[in-house]
Each structure stands twice: as structure tokens, then as C-alpha cells.
Amino acid sequence: DSAEYYYREGIKVTEKFNAPFAGVLFYGNLAAILDKKNEMDSCIFYAQRSLTLCQKYKYKNFEVSVSGFLAGVYDKTNVDSAYKYIKIMVAANEEVNNASRVRQFQKVASDVEKKEKQLEDAKARFRNSLMLYGLITLLSFFALIAIIFWRNNRQRKKANTLLTEKKEKL
């Protein structure tokens, strides 16, 4: 009884603040409570309100469960209505599954793109490191040549100084 009371209060709040998602949940749960209490007219009314919100706001997962619930309720009394809600449930379920497959394919495609980007990044890093090592090698080579030229120049100056001193002695 208290759950029923609070769901009814929740419905008032969702209508006041225009919160359809919460309304779907409150209407559906209230319908389930009323089903257990065998208040079938109220149960069907609230379940249909929940289904209407599901269809209006495209809450397909909840549409599947609410239409399945309505089909079960009508299965006891009206087979035609039960069939109608089973058709709604099947259609919504197909949309949910198709959307889920699309999301799976998009995720796979996204993962493939991510891996390709990582591979391209790795190739770029490898090329950059090769260029860096090549540049370091080239700079080391020029530094070695500069050191050799500097050493040879210093030895030549010493030799010239020594020769000049011997020339002056002679």
C-alpha cells in the first residue's frame, strides 16, 4: 500500500516537472502493483500510460517490457489485445536489437580505427626516432671531423713554432 502511495506521489511529481523517464518507471511499477492486487482496469490504464510515454520518447527497452506486461495482462481476458501488445513488443525488441547491433558494429569500427591510428602513430614515432638517430650520428661525425681538424691544426702550429725556433737558432 505504501509503495502504491509513493508511486502515485511520484507520478504527480513527474507530471509537474515533466520527467517522462521517471514517469515510465512509476506508471509501470504502479501497474505491476495493481496487477498483484487484481485491480485490472487501473493496472491496464497505468501500463498503457507507461507504454505511451515509452513510444513518445522512444524508450525502446522499456517499451519491450511494458508491452510484454500488457500482453500478459490481456492474455487472461482478451486475446486480440494480447496479440496487439505482443506485436508492439516484438517490433520494439527488433529495434532494440538492431540498434544494439549497429552500436556493436560502430564500436568494432571505432576499435579498428583506433588501432590503425595507434599503428600510424607508432610508425610516425619510429620514423622520428630514426631521423633523430640519423641526425645525432651526422652531428657526431661532424664533431669528430672538427676535433680531428682542430687537433691537426694545433699540431701544425706546434710544428711551425718549433721550426721557426730552429730556423732562428741556425
Tab-separated table of N, CA and C in Angstrom:
chain	number	residue	atom	x	y	z
A	1	ASP	N	0.826	-1.202	0.000
A	1	ASP	CA	0.000	0.000	0.000
A	1	ASP	C	0.863	1.255	0.000
A	2	SER	N	1.943	1.230	0.797
A	2	SER	CA	2.798	2.424	0.829
A	2	SER	C	3.534	2.592	-0.494
A	3	ALA	N	3.920	1.490	-1.125
A	3	ALA	CA	4.580	1.586	-2.433
A	3	ALA	C	3.623	2.208	-3.446
A	4	GLU	N	2.381	1.755	-3.426
A	4	GLU	CA	1.377	2.315	-4.336
A	4	GLU	C	1.229	3.819	-4.084
A	5	TYR	N	1.165	4.193	-2.816
A	5	TYR	CA	1.018	5.606	-2.463
A	5	TYR	C	2.206	6.417	-3.010
A	6	TYR	N	3.414	5.932	-2.791
A	6	TYR	CA	4.589	6.678	-3.214
A	6	TYR	C	4.733	6.715	-4.739
A	7	TYR	N	4.322	5.652	-5.424
A	7	TYR	CA	4.336	5.702	-6.893
A	7	TYR	C	3.346	6.746	-7.397
A	8	ARG	N	2.184	6.817	-6.780
A	8	ARG	CA	1.199	7.829	-7.180
A	8	ARG	C	1.742	9.241	-6.915
A	9	GLU	N	2.409	9.416	-5.796
A	9	GLU	CA	3.022	10.718	-5.492
A	9	GLU	C	4.140	11.023	-6.491
A	10	GLY	N	4.913	10.000	-6.826
A	10	GLY	CA	5.986	10.164	-7.812
A	10	GLY	C	5.441	10.564	-9.168
A	11	ILE	N	4.304	9.990	-9.543
A	11	ILE	CA	3.676	10.337	-10.818
A	11	ILE	C	3.282	11.810	-10.822
A	12	LYS	N	2.748	12.299	-9.705
A	12	LYS	CA	2.387	13.716	-9.618
A	12	LYS	C	3.617	14.603	-9.820
A	13	VAL	N	4.714	14.211	-9.210
A	13	VAL	CA	5.947	14.995	-9.324
A	13	VAL	C	6.489	14.957	-10.753
A	14	THR	N	6.449	13.772	-11.378
A	14	THR	CA	6.967	13.676	-12.752
A	14	THR	C	6.125	14.498	-13.715
A	15	GLU	N	4.839	14.550	-13.485
A	15	GLU	CA	3.984	15.371	-14.340
A	15	GLU	C	4.239	16.850	-14.093
A	16	LYS	N	4.490	17.206	-12.851
A	16	LYS	CA	4.750	18.607	-12.505
A	16	LYS	C	6.058	19.076	-13.129
A	17	PHE	N	7.086	18.262	-13.079
A	17	PHE	CA	8.407	18.651	-13.566
A	17	PHE	C	8.748	18.083	-14.944
A	18	ASN	N	7.779	17.488	-15.605
A	18	ASN	CA	7.964	16.931	-16.943
A	18	ASN	C	9.196	16.014	-16.995
A	19	ALA	N	9.116	14.933	-16.248
A	19	ALA	CA	10.190	13.939	-16.207
A	19	ALA	C	9.645	12.623	-16.745
A	20	PRO	N	9.608	12.474	-18.076
A	20	PRO	CA	8.954	11.294	-18.653
A	20	PRO	C	9.636	9.967	-18.314
A	21	PHE	N	10.945	9.980	-18.176
A	21	PHE	CA	11.632	8.718	-17.881
A	21	PHE	C	11.181	8.168	-16.534
A	22	ALA	N	11.147	9.027	-15.529
A	22	ALA	CA	10.678	8.595	-14.215
A	22	ALA	C	9.208	8.207	-14.289
A	23	GLY	N	8.422	8.924	-15.105
A	23	GLY	CA	7.016	8.590	-15.280
A	23	GLY	C	6.827	7.191	-15.822
A	24	VAL	N	7.666	6.823	-16.790
A	24	VAL	CA	7.596	5.469	-17.353
A	24	VAL	C	7.792	4.432	-16.254
A	25	LEU	N	8.787	4.663	-15.410
A	25	LEU	CA	9.077	3.714	-14.331
A	25	LEU	C	7.945	3.682	-13.303
A	26	PHE	N	7.468	4.856	-12.902
A	26	PHE	CA	6.414	4.908	-11.892
A	26	PHE	C	5.118	4.292	-12.398
A	27	TYR	N	4.724	4.628	-13.635
A	27	TYR	CA	3.497	4.050	-14.196
A	27	TYR	C	3.616	2.531	-14.300
A	28	GLY	N	4.761	2.061	-14.787
A	28	GLY	CA	4.951	0.617	-14.946
A	28	GLY	C	4.936	-0.117	-13.624
A	29	ASN	N	5.619	0.429	-12.628
A	29	ASN	CA	5.651	-0.231	-11.314
A	29	ASN	C	4.293	-0.180	-10.625
A	30	LEU	N	3.595	0.940	-10.795
A	30	LEU	CA	2.255	1.041	-10.221
A	30	LEU	C	1.320	0.029	-10.883
A	31	ALA	N	1.459	-0.148	-12.196
A	31	ALA	CA	0.643	-1.137	-12.905
A	31	ALA	C	0.925	-2.549	-12.372
A	32	ALA	N	2.186	-2.834	-12.096
A	32	ALA	CA	2.543	-4.156	-11.566
A	32	ALA	C	1.924	-4.377	-10.184
A	33	ILE	N	1.943	-3.339	-9.359
A	33	ILE	CA	1.329	-3.446	-8.027
A	33	ILE	C	-0.177	-3.679	-8.159
A	34	LEU	N	-0.812	-2.921	-9.047
A	34	LEU	CA	-2.261	-3.049	-9.227
A	34	LEU	C	-2.623	-4.413	-9.821
A	35	ASP	N	-1.731	-4.977	-10.633
A	35	ASP	CA	-1.949	-6.324	-11.174
A	35	ASP	C	-1.962	-7.347	-10.034
A	36	LYS	N	-1.039	-7.200	-9.102
A	36	LYS	CA	-0.993	-8.120	-7.965
A	36	LYS	C	-2.218	-7.967	-7.073
A	37	LYS	N	-2.788	-6.764	-7.050
A	37	LYS	CA	-3.984	-6.523	-6.241
A	37	LYS	C	-5.261	-6.863	-7.014
A	38	ASN	N	-5.104	-7.366	-8.254
A	38	ASN	CA	-6.218	-7.710	-9.145
A	38	ASN	C	-7.127	-6.518	-9.462
A	39	GLU	N	-6.565	-5.344	-9.525
A	39	GLU	CA	-7.295	-4.156	-9.983
A	39	GLU	C	-6.938	-3.962	-11.451
A	40	MET	N	-7.539	-4.775	-12.305
A	40	MET	CA	-7.124	-4.881	-13.690
A	40	MET	C	-7.357	-3.603	-14.492
A	41	ASP	N	-8.479	-2.918	-14.277
A	41	ASP	CA	-8.734	-1.696	-15.055
A	41	ASP	C	-7.653	-0.649	-14.776
A	42	SER	N	-7.331	-0.430	-13.515
A	42	SER	CA	-6.301	0.546	-13.145
A	42	SER	C	-4.932	0.069	-13.621
A	43	CYS	N	-4.706	-1.233	-13.498
A	43	CYS	CA	-3.439	-1.814	-13.950
A	43	CYS	C	-3.228	-1.532	-15.434
A	44	ILE	N	-4.227	-1.806	-16.236
A	44	ILE	CA	-4.140	-1.588	-17.683
A	44	ILE	C	-3.986	-0.106	-17.988
A	45	PHE	N	-4.732	0.741	-17.279
A	45	PHE	CA	-4.646	2.184	-17.503
A	45	PHE	C	-3.217	2.693	-17.302
A	46	TYR	N	-2.594	2.339	-16.179
A	46	TYR	CA	-1.252	2.835	-15.884
A	46	TYR	C	-0.193	2.193	-16.786
A	47	ALA	N	-0.384	0.941	-17.133
A	47	ALA	CA	0.556	0.295	-18.048
A	47	ALA	C	0.477	0.947	-19.429
A	48	GLN	N	-0.728	1.287	-19.876
A	48	GLN	CA	-0.867	1.958	-21.168
A	48	GLN	C	-0.266	3.362	-21.122
A	49	ARG	N	-0.389	4.051	-19.994
A	49	ARG	CA	0.242	5.371	-19.855
A	49	ARG	C	1.762	5.229	-19.957
A	50	SER	N	2.286	4.195	-19.319
A	50	SER	CA	3.722	3.940	-19.384
A	50	SER	C	4.148	3.638	-20.819
A	51	LEU	N	3.366	2.803	-21.501
A	51	LEU	CA	3.671	2.460	-22.886
A	51	LEU	C	3.605	3.685	-23.787
A	52	THR	N	2.631	4.544	-23.567
A	52	THR	CA	2.504	5.766	-24.371
A	52	THR	C	3.742	6.642	-24.210
A	53	LEU	N	4.203	6.797	-22.970
A	53	LEU	CA	5.426	7.586	-22.746
A	53	LEU	C	6.642	6.928	-23.403
A	54	CYS	N	6.704	5.599	-23.304
A	54	CYS	CA	7.821	4.882	-23.943
A	54	CYS	C	7.847	5.136	-25.440
A	55	GLN	N	6.682	5.063	-26.063
A	55	GLN	CA	6.611	5.257	-27.506
A	55	GLN	C	6.877	6.711	-27.885
A	56	LYS	N	6.375	7.641	-27.069
A	56	LYS	CA	6.556	9.063	-27.366
A	56	LYS	C	8.024	9.457	-27.274
A	57	TYR	N	8.713	8.981	-26.246
A	57	TYR	CA	10.102	9.388	-26.020
A	57	TYR	C	11.115	8.344	-26.475
A	58	LYS	N	10.635	7.308	-27.160
A	58	LYS	CA	11.478	6.274	-27.759
A	58	LYS	C	12.363	5.558	-26.726
A	59	TYR	N	11.747	5.171	-25.611
A	59	TYR	CA	12.422	4.335	-24.615
A	59	TYR	C	12.148	2.886	-24.989
A	60	LYS	N	12.853	2.389	-25.994
A	60	LYS	CA	12.549	1.089	-26.594
A	60	LYS	C	12.721	-0.077	-25.629
A	61	ASN	N	13.741	-0.039	-24.789
A	61	ASN	CA	13.930	-1.152	-23.840
A	61	ASN	C	12.733	-1.264	-22.905
A	62	PHE	N	12.255	-0.123	-22.426
A	62	PHE	CA	11.101	-0.140	-21.526
A	62	PHE	C	9.820	-0.461	-22.298
A	63	GLU	N	9.773	-0.050	-23.559
A	63	GLU	CA	8.604	-0.367	-24.388
A	63	GLU	C	8.457	-1.878	-24.523
A	64	VAL	N	9.566	-2.573	-24.659
A	64	VAL	CA	9.533	-4.036	-24.758
A	64	VAL	C	8.934	-4.631	-23.488
A	65	SER	N	9.424	-4.176	-22.338
A	65	SER	CA	8.948	-4.780	-21.088
A	65	SER	C	7.499	-4.396	-20.789
A	66	VAL	N	7.101	-3.150	-21.029
A	66	VAL	CA	5.730	-2.729	-20.728
A	66	VAL	C	4.743	-3.404	-21.669
A	67	SER	N	5.086	-3.487	-22.964
A	67	SER	CA	4.164	-4.154	-23.895
A	67	SER	C	4.075	-5.641	-23.585
A	68	GLY	N	5.159	-6.248	-23.142
A	68	GLY	CA	5.120	-7.646	-22.711
A	68	GLY	C	4.245	-7.816	-21.478
A	69	PHE	N	4.338	-6.859	-20.557
A	69	PHE	CA	3.491	-6.886	-19.365
A	69	PHE	C	2.018	-6.785	-19.753
A	70	LEU	N	1.702	-5.834	-20.662
A	70	LEU	CA	0.314	-5.673	-21.110
A	70	LEU	C	-0.186	-6.917	-21.836
A	71	ALA	N	0.677	-7.522	-22.629
A	71	ALA	CA	0.285	-8.753	-23.319
A	71	ALA	C	-0.057	-9.845	-22.298
A	72	GLY	N	0.740	-9.911	-21.240
A	72	GLY	CA	0.461	-10.898	-20.195
A	72	GLY	C	-0.833	-10.608	-19.468
A	73	VAL	N	-1.121	-9.336	-19.228
A	73	VAL	CA	-2.367	-8.963	-18.551
A	73	VAL	C	-3.563	-9.303	-19.437
A	74	TYR	N	-3.470	-8.938	-20.716
A	74	TYR	CA	-4.583	-9.192	-21.629
A	74	TYR	C	-4.711	-10.656	-21.999
A	75	ASP	N	-3.657	-11.424	-21.827
A	75	ASP	CA	-3.701	-12.839	-22.161
A	75	ASP	C	-4.794	-13.553	-21.360
A	76	LYS	N	-5.080	-13.057	-20.190
A	76	LYS	CA	-6.101	-13.669	-19.328
A	76	LYS	C	-7.517	-13.333	-19.795
A	77	THR	N	-7.689	-12.170	-20.439
A	77	THR	CA	-9.050	-11.709	-20.733
A	77	THR	C	-9.320	-11.487	-22.214
A	78	ASN	N	-8.391	-10.916	-22.947
A	78	ASN	CA	-8.659	-10.509	-24.327
A	78	ASN	C	-7.468	-10.901	-25.205
A	79	VAL	N	-7.600	-11.965	-25.946
A	79	VAL	CA	-6.506	-12.496	-26.755
A	79	VAL	C	-6.123	-11.525	-27.870
A	80	ASP	N	-7.097	-10.823	-28.446
A	80	ASP	CA	-6.793	-9.869	-29.521
A	80	ASP	C	-5.881	-8.744	-29.007
A	81	SER	N	-6.196	-8.203	-27.851
A	81	SER	CA	-5.360	-7.152	-27.275
A	81	SER	C	-3.989	-7.702	-26.899
A	82	ALA	N	-3.958	-8.923	-26.399
A	82	ALA	CA	-2.677	-9.550	-26.065
A	82	ALA	C	-1.819	-9.663	-27.317
A	83	TYR	N	-2.438	-10.062	-28.417
A	83	TYR	CA	-1.716	-10.178	-29.689
A	83	TYR	C	-1.193	-8.811	-30.132
A	84	LYS	N	-2.015	-7.786	-29.991
A	84	LYS	CA	-1.606	-6.416	-30.356
A	84	LYS	C	-0.357	-6.003	-29.583
A	85	TYR	N	-0.345	-6.255	-28.281
A	85	TYR	CA	0.800	-5.842	-27.466
A	85	TYR	C	2.018	-6.732	-27.701
A	86	ILE	N	1.776	-7.974	-28.082
A	86	ILE	CA	2.909	-8.840	-28.446
A	86	ILE	C	3.568	-8.311	-29.716
A	87	LYS	N	2.753	-7.875	-30.669
A	87	LYS	CA	3.310	-7.290	-31.892
A	87	LYS	C	4.126	-6.037	-31.571
A	88	ILE	N	3.619	-5.193	-30.681
A	88	ILE	CA	4.359	-3.993	-30.274
A	88	ILE	C	5.672	-4.391	-29.610
A	89	MET	N	5.605	-5.409	-28.749
A	89	MET	CA	6.798	-5.867	-28.054
A	89	MET	C	7.845	-6.397	-29.035
A	90	VAL	N	7.400	-7.189	-29.995
A	90	VAL	CA	8.334	-7.766	-30.975
A	90	VAL	C	8.970	-6.666	-31.817
A	91	ALA	N	8.166	-5.693	-32.257
A	91	ALA	CA	8.705	-4.589	-33.065
A	91	ALA	C	9.726	-3.780	-32.272
A	92	ALA	N	9.390	-3.473	-31.026
A	92	ALA	CA	10.322	-2.703	-30.191
A	92	ALA	C	11.588	-3.509	-29.922
A	93	ASN	N	11.419	-4.809	-29.691
A	93	ASN	CA	12.572	-5.668	-29.435
A	93	ASN	C	13.497	-5.720	-30.650
A	94	GLU	N	12.914	-5.780	-31.842
A	94	GLU	CA	13.737	-5.778	-33.057
A	94	GLU	C	14.503	-4.468	-33.193
A	95	GLU	N	13.833	-3.354	-32.876
A	95	GLU	CA	14.527	-2.063	-32.935
A	95	GLU	C	15.660	-2.003	-31.928
A	96	VAL	N	15.414	-2.511	-30.724
A	96	VAL	CA	16.464	-2.506	-29.702
A	96	VAL	C	17.630	-3.356	-30.169
A	97	ASN	N	17.335	-4.548	-30.685
A	97	ASN	CA	18.410	-5.434	-31.130
A	97	ASN	C	19.141	-4.863	-32.324
A	98	ASN	N	18.413	-4.259	-33.267
A	98	ASN	CA	19.071	-3.654	-34.420
A	98	ASN	C	19.955	-2.497	-33.970
A	99	ALA	N	19.442	-1.667	-33.070
A	99	ALA	CA	20.234	-0.547	-32.568
A	99	ALA	C	21.463	-1.059	-31.831
A	100	SER	N	21.276	-2.145	-31.094
A	100	SER	CA	22.407	-2.704	-30.364
A	100	SER	C	23.442	-3.271	-31.335
A	101	ARG	N	22.993	-3.898	-32.407
A	101	ARG	CA	23.937	-4.402	-33.415
A	101	ARG	C	24.677	-3.258	-34.087
A	102	VAL	N	23.948	-2.195	-34.390
A	102	VAL	CA	24.591	-1.031	-35.011
A	102	VAL	C	25.659	-0.479	-34.067
A	103	ARG	N	25.324	-0.383	-32.773
A	103	ARG	CA	26.306	0.103	-31.805
A	103	ARG	C	27.512	-0.834	-31.732
A	104	GLN	N	27.258	-2.164	-31.826
A	104	GLN	CA	28.368	-3.114	-31.797
A	104	GLN	C	29.263	-2.922	-33.018
A	105	PHE	N	28.641	-2.776	-34.203
A	105	PHE	CA	29.439	-2.565	-35.405
A	105	PHE	C	30.194	-1.245	-35.331
A	106	GLN	N	29.543	-0.214	-34.798
A	106	GLN	CA	30.220	1.072	-34.656
A	106	GLN	C	31.386	0.956	-33.690
A	107	LYS	N	31.204	0.189	-32.629
A	107	LYS	CA	32.286	0.012	-31.661
A	107	LYS	C	33.447	-0.743	-32.308
A	108	VAL	N	33.132	-1.789	-33.076
A	108	VAL	CA	34.182	-2.542	-33.759
A	108	VAL	C	34.914	-1.638	-34.742
A	109	ALA	N	34.141	-0.852	-35.506
A	109	ALA	CA	34.765	0.067	-36.462
A	109	ALA	C	35.613	1.101	-35.733
A	110	SER	N	35.111	1.583	-34.628
A	110	SER	CA	35.862	2.555	-33.829
A	110	SER	C	37.149	1.935	-33.293
A	111	ASP	N	37.060	0.683	-32.834
A	111	ASP	CA	38.252	-0.002	-32.332
A	111	ASP	C	39.274	-0.200	-33.442
A	112	VAL	N	38.794	-0.557	-34.629
A	112	VAL	CA	39.700	-0.744	-35.762
A	112	VAL	C	40.370	0.584	-36.112
A	113	GLU	N	39.575	1.655	-36.157
A	113	GLU	CA	40.148	2.969	-36.450
A	113	GLU	C	41.164	3.370	-35.390
A	114	LYS	N	40.843	3.074	-34.134
A	114	LYS	CA	41.748	3.414	-33.036
A	114	LYS	C	43.065	2.654	-33.185
A	115	LYS	N	42.971	1.340	-33.525
A	115	LYS	CA	44.182	0.544	-33.688
A	115	LYS	C	44.991	1.020	-34.886
A	116	GLU	N	44.297	1.389	-35.983
A	116	GLU	CA	45.007	1.924	-37.147
A	116	GLU	C	45.714	3.222	-36.785
A	117	LYS	N	45.051	4.072	-36.025
A	117	LYS	CA	45.665	5.330	-35.608
A	117	LYS	C	46.868	5.056	-34.714
A	118	GLN	N	46.741	4.077	-33.795
A	118	GLN	CA	47.870	3.731	-32.943
A	118	GLN	C	49.035	3.207	-33.775
A	119	LEU	N	48.722	2.402	-34.799
A	119	LEU	CA	49.768	1.879	-35.682
A	119	LEU	C	50.446	3.014	-36.431
A	120	GLU	N	49.641	3.946	-36.966
A	120	GLU	CA	50.205	5.101	-37.668
A	120	GLU	C	51.062	5.943	-36.727
A	121	ASP	N	50.593	6.121	-35.500
A	121	ASP	CA	51.363	6.876	-34.513
A	121	ASP	C	52.683	6.173	-34.207
A	122	ALA	N	52.626	4.842	-34.086
A	122	ALA	CA	53.841	4.076	-33.817
A	122	ALA	C	54.817	4.194	-34.987
A	123	LYS	N	54.290	4.135	-36.214
A	123	LYS	CA	55.151	4.299	-37.392
A	123	LYS	C	55.777	5.690	-37.408
A	124	ALA	N	54.987	6.707	-37.093
A	124	ALA	CA	55.499	8.078	-37.078
A	124	ALA	C	56.572	8.227	-36.000
A	125	ARG	N	56.335	7.646	-34.815
A	125	ARG	CA	57.344	7.700	-33.752
A	125	ARG	C	58.628	6.987	-34.185
A	126	PHE	N	58.476	5.852	-34.874
A	126	PHE	CA	59.644	5.108	-35.351
A	126	PHE	C	60.421	5.938	-36.371
A	127	ARG	N	59.704	6.559	-37.322
A	127	ARG	CA	60.368	7.415	-38.322
A	127	ARG	C	61.072	8.587	-37.634
A	128	ASN	N	60.404	9.182	-36.663
A	128	ASN	CA	61.012	10.305	-35.951
A	128	ASN	C	62.260	9.870	-35.186
A	129	SER	N	62.191	8.694	-34.563
A	129	SER	CA	63.371	8.227	-33.832
A	129	SER	C	64.506	7.900	-34.805
A	130	LEU	N	64.184	7.335	-35.966
A	130	LEU	CA	65.224	7.085	-36.978
A	130	LEU	C	65.860	8.393	-37.425
A	131	MET	N	65.019	9.394	-37.673
A	131	MET	CA	65.558	10.696	-38.089
A	131	MET	C	66.424	11.298	-36.983
A	132	LEU	N	65.982	11.145	-35.731
A	132	LEU	CA	66.750	11.669	-34.609
A	132	LEU	C	68.094	10.959	-34.498
A	133	TYR	N	68.093	9.621	-34.607
A	133	TYR	CA	69.352	8.877	-34.541
A	133	TYR	C	70.256	9.243	-35.720
A	134	GLY	N	69.684	9.415	-36.884
A	134	GLY	CA	70.470	9.832	-38.046
A	134	GLY	C	71.089	11.203	-37.829
A	135	LEU	N	70.312	12.128	-37.279
A	135	LEU	CA	70.817	13.471	-37.009
A	135	LEU	C	71.923	13.436	-35.962
A	136	ILE	N	71.723	12.633	-34.916
A	136	ILE	CA	72.755	12.507	-33.881
A	136	ILE	C	74.030	11.917	-34.471
A	137	THR	N	73.876	10.905	-35.324
A	137	THR	CA	75.036	10.288	-35.968
A	137	THR	C	75.764	11.294	-36.844
A	138	LEU	N	75.012	12.057	-37.622
A	138	LEU	CA	75.604	13.065	-38.510
A	138	LEU	C	76.329	14.142	-37.705
A	139	LEU	N	75.683	14.612	-36.622
A	139	LEU	CA	76.331	15.620	-35.777
A	139	LEU	C	77.585	15.067	-35.111
A	140	SER	N	77.522	13.801	-34.682
A	140	SER	CA	78.701	13.169	-34.082
A	140	SER	C	79.828	13.074	-35.103
A	141	PHE	N	79.503	12.733	-36.325
A	141	PHE	CA	80.505	12.642	-37.392
A	141	PHE	C	81.159	14.000	-37.629
A	142	PHE	N	80.336	15.073	-37.733
A	142	PHE	CA	80.889	16.414	-37.940
A	142	PHE	C	81.706	16.870	-36.737
A	143	ALA	N	81.274	16.508	-35.521
A	143	ALA	CA	82.039	16.859	-34.330
A	143	ALA	C	83.390	16.142	-34.339
A	144	LEU	N	83.410	14.882	-34.746
A	144	LEU	CA	84.654	14.118	-34.829
A	144	LEU	C	85.591	14.743	-35.856
A	145	ILE	N	85.071	15.119	-37.013
A	145	ILE	CA	85.891	15.764	-38.051
A	145	ILE	C	86.429	17.100	-37.535
A	146	ALA	N	85.574	17.861	-36.835
A	146	ALA	CA	86.014	19.146	-36.291
A	146	ALA	C	87.128	18.937	-35.275
A	147	ILE	N	87.004	17.915	-34.420
A	147	ILE	CA	88.048	17.632	-33.432
A	147	ILE	C	89.344	17.235	-34.135
A	148	ILE	N	89.224	16.401	-35.173
A	148	ILE	CA	90.429	15.982	-35.921
A	148	ILE	C	91.090	17.193	-36.572
A	149	PHE	N	90.302	18.064	-37.206
A	149	PHE	CA	90.875	19.271	-37.835
A	149	PHE	C	91.499	20.182	-36.777
A	150	TRP	N	90.859	20.334	-35.638
A	150	TRP	CA	91.388	21.193	-34.577
A	150	TRP	C	92.708	20.629	-34.051
A	151	ARG	N	92.770	19.300	-33.848
A	151	ARG	CA	93.994	18.645	-33.365
A	151	ARG	C	95.120	18.785	-34.394
A	152	ASN	N	94.794	18.542	-35.679
A	152	ASN	CA	95.807	18.680	-36.732
A	152	ASN	C	96.300	20.118	-36.820
A	153	ASN	N	95.377	21.075	-36.670
A	153	ASN	CA	95.767	22.491	-36.737
A	153	ASN	C	96.688	22.829	-35.572
A	154	ARG	N	96.380	22.328	-34.369
A	154	ARG	CA	97.209	22.584	-33.201
A	154	ARG	C	98.615	21.959	-33.381
A	155	GLN	N	98.672	20.726	-33.908
A	155	GLN	CA	99.967	20.084	-34.131
A	155	GLN	C	100.777	20.837	-35.198
A	156	ARG	N	100.084	21.314	-36.226
A	156	ARG	CA	100.766	22.085	-37.286
A	156	ARG	C	101.357	23.368	-36.714
A	157	LYS	N	100.569	24.039	-35.812
A	157	LYS	CA	101.079	25.273	-35.191
A	157	LYS	C	102.295	24.972	-34.334
A	158	LYS	N	102.271	23.865	-33.570
A	158	LYS	CA	103.419	23.494	-32.748
A	158	LYS	C	104.637	23.220	-33.632
A	159	ALA	N	104.366	22.490	-34.722
A	159	ALA	CA	105.469	22.172	-35.639
A	159	ALA	C	106.034	23.448	-36.253
A	160	ASN	N	105.180	24.367	-36.639
A	160	ASN	CA	105.636	25.640	-37.218
A	160	ASN	C	106.415	26.448	-36.180
A	161	THR	N	105.914	26.457	-34.951
A	161	THR	CA	106.615	27.178	-33.887
A	161	THR	C	107.995	26.551	-33.657
A	162	LEU	N	108.060	25.247	-33.629
A	162	LEU	CA	109.330	24.540	-33.439
A	162	LEU	C	110.267	24.815	-34.601
A	163	LEU	N	109.780	24.805	-35.811
A	163	LEU	CA	110.588	25.061	-36.990
A	163	LEU	C	111.088	26.511	-36.975
A	164	THR	N	110.253	27.417	-36.558
A	164	THR	CA	110.648	28.819	-36.509
A	164	THR	C	111.773	29.011	-35.483
A	165	GLU	N	111.644	28.357	-34.329
A	165	GLU	CA	112.666	28.451	-33.309
A	165	GLU	C	114.010	27.868	-33.820
A	166	LYS	N	113.983	26.736	-34.503
A	166	LYS	CA	115.197	26.113	-35.039
A	166	LYS	C	115.776	26.969	-36.141
A	167	LYS	N	114.939	27.580	-36.925
A	167	LYS	CA	115.395	28.448	-38.022
A	167	LYS	C	116.114	29.660	-37.432
A	168	GLU	N	115.599	30.238	-36.368
A	168	GLU	CA	116.206	31.389	-35.749
A	168	GLU	C	117.548	31.007	-35.085
A	169	LYS	N	117.604	29.808	-34.559
A	169	LYS	CA	118.848	29.325	-33.962
A	169	LYS	C	119.922	29.184	-35.009
A	170	LEU	N	119.544	28.678	-36.152
A	170	LEU	CA	120.507	28.487	-37.234
A	170	LEU	C	120.884	29.814	-37.801
